Structures are given as C-alpha cells and as structure tokens.
Amino acid sequence: MSLPISESKKPDLDKPEHIATFVEAFYARLLKDETLAPLFTDVAAINIREHFPRIEAYWQKLLLGDRQYQRHTMNIHRQLDAKQRLTAENFDQWLMYFIEAADSGFAGENTEKAKRIATVIAGNMRKSLQIEKNSD
Ligand code: HEM
C-alpha cells in the first residue's frame, strides 16, 4: 500500500543532516516542557552546543551504523537519576515528544525504526532504574 502524498514527501531519518534537523525539533519540544527542561538546564546543566553533536552521533550510530558514538548512555542517565529521581511521567513525556518530533517532520523506514528503538530503550532504561508505572 502506498503512503499518503503528504507522508511520502517527508524526508526519512536516513542522512546525518535529517537526523540533525530531527534532534533540533525534538529538543525544541523537550526544552519547552516545564518539567523536563530543568533536568537538562539545571540538574545536568548541559552545554547544548556540546550536547547536540552527541545526540546526533548517537542516532547516527543506531540508524546509520556510524561508529563514532562510544559513550555509556545508561551510566549518564543513572547519574542524572541519582541527582533527581526520574519518574514514569518523565519517560512518557520524553517518548511522546520524540514520537511527535519524528512524525511531524519525517516518514519512512528509518523514522519507524527510530520510534521503535526509542520506545524499547526508554522501557529498558526505566526498568533498569527501577521506575515503576505511576511511581510519581
Ligand atoms: C525520562 C527520560 C529522559 C530524560 C529526562 C533524559 C534526560 C537527559 C539529560 C538531562 C541528558 C544530559 C546528561 C548529562 O550530560 O549529564 C541526557 C543525555 C542523553 N540522553 Fe537522555 N533522557 C531521557 C531518556 C533517554 C532515552 C530513552 C534515550 C535513548 C533512547 C536517551 C538518550 C540520551 C543520549 C544519547 C544522551 C547523551 C549522552 C552523552 O552525553 O553521550 N535519553 N538525557
């Protein structure tokens, strides 16, 4: 079955440039959220100019097979959770913005793969941090 025209015109997450545009759209949503934004800006106090290339490299690894990203993402979130306990709601919101940012600008095989991977990793991360449903 063919995709509707508007969907078929959207780019897929199949090139570093498209992944970069996606990361910007995703973080525009995250950083507008009253609950999630302070985790980035105050709790982790990240420098966004250093952070973006890392997030891009991460998704380039998962979607394009690029090997540049070699950091331990789980440990980084473990440290974050130790500073401020992450909640089930944080994960639900994070994933909702990811899926919204993906669907609003992108379509295709890699876009579907990105959403599947994000869902699985968010679930695993949550389990590993022992965050129960409705814990907040
Ligand atoms: C409740 C959900 C989440 C929140 C609030 C969150 C928040 C954050 C924050 C604040 C950082 C910066 C940490 C630091 O540099 O000290 C970060 C880094 C990162 N996050 Fe998340 N995150 C969440 C879930 C996820 C998930 C599910 C994934 C993967 C699918 C992910 C992928 C990453 C990556 C790749 C980095 C960069 C790590 C690096 O510096 O190499 N995050 N996250």
mmCIF file of N, CA and C and ligand atoms in Angstrom, residues 36 39-40 44 46 51 54-55 58-59 69 71 73 76-77 80 86 90-91 94 118 121-122 125, ligand 1:
data_model
loop_
_atom_site.group_PDB
_atom_site.id
_atom_site.type_symbol
_atom_site.label_atom_id
_atom_site.label_comp_id
_atom_site.label_asym_id
_atom_site.label_seq_id
_atom_site.Cartn_x
_atom_site.Cartn_y
_atom_site.Cartn_z
ATOM 1 N N LEU A 36 10.535 18.772 32.119
ATOM 2 C CA LEU A 36 11.743 18.153 31.574
ATOM 3 C C LEU A 36 12.888 19.146 31.376
ATOM 4 N N LEU A 39 15.693 19.475 33.931
ATOM 5 C CA LEU A 39 16.608 18.333 34.045
ATOM 6 C C LEU A 39 17.842 18.565 33.160
ATOM 7 N N PHE A 40 17.623 19.185 32.017
ATOM 8 C CA PHE A 40 18.735 19.476 31.104
ATOM 9 C C PHE A 40 19.490 20.732 31.543
ATOM 10 N N ALA A 44 21.343 18.485 35.093
ATOM 11 C CA ALA A 44 22.551 18.052 34.371
ATOM 12 C C ALA A 44 23.389 19.271 33.967
ATOM 13 N N ILE A 46 23.689 20.916 31.181
ATOM 14 C CA ILE A 46 24.469 20.627 29.967
ATOM 15 C C ILE A 46 24.714 21.895 29.159
ATOM 16 N N HIS A 51 26.136 19.095 23.654
ATOM 17 C CA HIS A 51 25.176 18.007 23.776
ATOM 18 C C HIS A 51 24.613 17.579 22.411
ATOM 19 N N ARG A 54 26.473 15.082 20.315
ATOM 20 C CA ARG A 54 26.464 13.740 20.927
ATOM 21 C C ARG A 54 25.160 13.012 20.625
ATOM 22 N N ILE A 55 24.052 13.747 20.742
ATOM 23 C CA ILE A 55 22.748 13.129 20.454
ATOM 24 C C ILE A 55 22.676 12.749 18.964
ATOM 25 N N TYR A 58 24.735 9.673 18.434
ATOM 26 C CA TYR A 58 24.031 8.513 18.992
ATOM 27 C C TYR A 58 23.029 7.968 17.973
ATOM 28 N N TRP A 59 22.204 8.862 17.418
ATOM 29 C CA TRP A 59 21.193 8.399 16.458
ATOM 30 C C TRP A 59 21.808 8.017 15.122
ATOM 31 N N TYR A 69 29.850 7.317 18.033
ATOM 32 C CA TYR A 69 29.356 7.458 19.412
ATOM 33 C C TYR A 69 29.791 6.249 20.242
ATOM 34 N N ARG A 71 29.887 6.486 23.983
ATOM 35 C CA ARG A 71 29.731 6.801 25.393
ATOM 36 C C ARG A 71 28.716 5.877 26.063
ATOM 37 N N THR A 73 25.601 5.623 27.669
ATOM 38 C CA THR A 73 24.362 6.391 27.864
ATOM 39 C C THR A 73 23.641 5.995 29.158
ATOM 40 N N ILE A 76 25.139 7.602 32.192
ATOM 41 C CA ILE A 76 24.850 9.044 32.203
ATOM 42 C C ILE A 76 23.452 9.297 32.784
ATOM 43 N N HIS A 77 22.500 8.440 32.435
ATOM 44 C CA HIS A 77 21.142 8.598 32.980
ATOM 45 C C HIS A 77 21.046 8.107 34.426
ATOM 46 N N LEU A 80 22.138 11.013 36.334
ATOM 47 C CA LEU A 80 21.060 12.012 36.330
ATOM 48 C C LEU A 80 19.985 11.624 37.353
ATOM 49 N N LEU A 86 14.135 10.236 38.312
ATOM 50 C CA LEU A 86 13.288 10.315 37.120
ATOM 51 C C LEU A 86 11.987 9.570 37.394
ATOM 52 N N ASN A 90 8.024 11.381 33.438
ATOM 53 C CA ASN A 90 9.142 11.947 32.659
ATOM 54 C C ASN A 90 9.382 11.106 31.405
ATOM 55 N N PHE A 91 9.392 9.777 31.585
ATOM 56 C CA PHE A 91 9.643 8.891 30.442
ATOM 57 C C PHE A 91 8.517 8.960 29.409
ATOM 58 N N TRP A 94 8.936 12.290 27.574
ATOM 59 C CA TRP A 94 10.124 12.237 26.708
ATOM 60 C C TRP A 94 9.782 11.505 25.406
ATOM 61 N N ALA A 118 13.594 3.988 20.272
ATOM 62 C CA ALA A 118 13.425 4.911 21.404
ATOM 63 C C ALA A 118 12.475 4.303 22.434
ATOM 64 N N ILE A 121 14.371 1.380 24.237
ATOM 65 C CA ILE A 121 15.440 1.857 25.129
ATOM 66 C C ILE A 121 14.841 2.592 26.328
ATOM 67 N N ALA A 122 13.813 3.396 26.099
ATOM 68 C CA ALA A 122 13.169 4.104 27.222
ATOM 69 C C ALA A 122 12.605 3.083 28.215
ATOM 70 N N MET A 125 15.553 1.460 30.032
ATOM 71 C CA MET A 125 16.180 2.422 30.944
ATOM 72 C C MET A 125 15.331 2.548 32.208
HETATM 73 C C1 HEM B 1 12.922 10.454 31.229
HETATM 74 C C2 HEM B 1 13.552 10.349 30.067
HETATM 75 C C3 HEM B 1 14.858 11.042 29.786
HETATM 76 C C4 HEM B 1 15.340 12.214 30.309
HETATM 77 C C5 HEM B 1 14.672 13.155 31.293
HETATM 78 C C6 HEM B 1 16.670 12.409 29.732
HETATM 79 C C7 HEM B 1 17.493 13.473 30.025
HETATM 80 C C8 HEM B 1 18.801 13.576 29.625
HETATM 81 C C9 HEM B 1 19.751 14.547 30.114
HETATM 82 C C10 HEM B 1 19.457 15.622 31.154
HETATM 83 C C11 HEM B 1 20.920 14.311 29.486
HETATM 84 C C12 HEM B 1 22.237 15.057 29.720
HETATM 85 C C13 HEM B 1 23.003 14.301 30.770
HETATM 86 C C14 HEM B 1 24.407 14.802 31.002
HETATM 87 O O1 HEM B 1 25.117 15.147 30.030
HETATM 88 O O2 HEM B 1 24.833 14.819 32.160
HETATM 89 C C15 HEM B 1 20.710 13.211 28.574
HETATM 90 C C16 HEM B 1 21.658 12.701 27.726
HETATM 91 C C17 HEM B 1 21.388 11.771 26.752
HETATM 92 N N1 HEM B 1 20.219 11.072 26.580
HETATM 93 FE FE1 HEM B 1 18.614 11.204 27.756
HETATM 94 N N2 HEM B 1 16.946 11.379 28.886
HETATM 95 C C18 HEM B 1 15.870 10.525 28.877
HETATM 96 C C19 HEM B 1 15.749 9.362 28.145
HETATM 97 C C20 HEM B 1 16.598 8.982 27.136
HETATM 98 C C21 HEM B 1 16.400 7.849 26.274
HETATM 99 C C22 HEM B 1 15.224 6.869 26.360
HETATM 100 C C23 HEM B 1 17.441 7.840 25.398
HETATM 101 C C24 HEM B 1 17.726 6.897 24.252
HETATM 102 C C25 HEM B 1 16.785 6.357 23.501
HETATM 103 C C26 HEM B 1 18.293 8.966 25.718
HETATM 104 C C27 HEM B 1 19.452 9.313 25.063
HETATM 105 C C28 HEM B 1 20.369 10.219 25.518
HETATM 106 C C29 HEM B 1 21.691 10.392 24.947
HETATM 107 C C30 HEM B 1 22.271 9.687 23.742
HETATM 108 C C31 HEM B 1 22.338 11.367 25.733
HETATM 109 C C32 HEM B 1 23.749 11.930 25.532
HETATM 110 C C33 HEM B 1 24.693 11.206 26.457
HETATM 111 C C34 HEM B 1 26.112 11.673 26.201
HETATM 112 O O3 HEM B 1 26.485 12.741 26.700
HETATM 113 O O4 HEM B 1 26.823 10.957 25.491
HETATM 114 N N3 HEM B 1 17.749 9.638 26.777
HETATM 115 N N4 HEM B 1 19.422 12.765 28.689
#
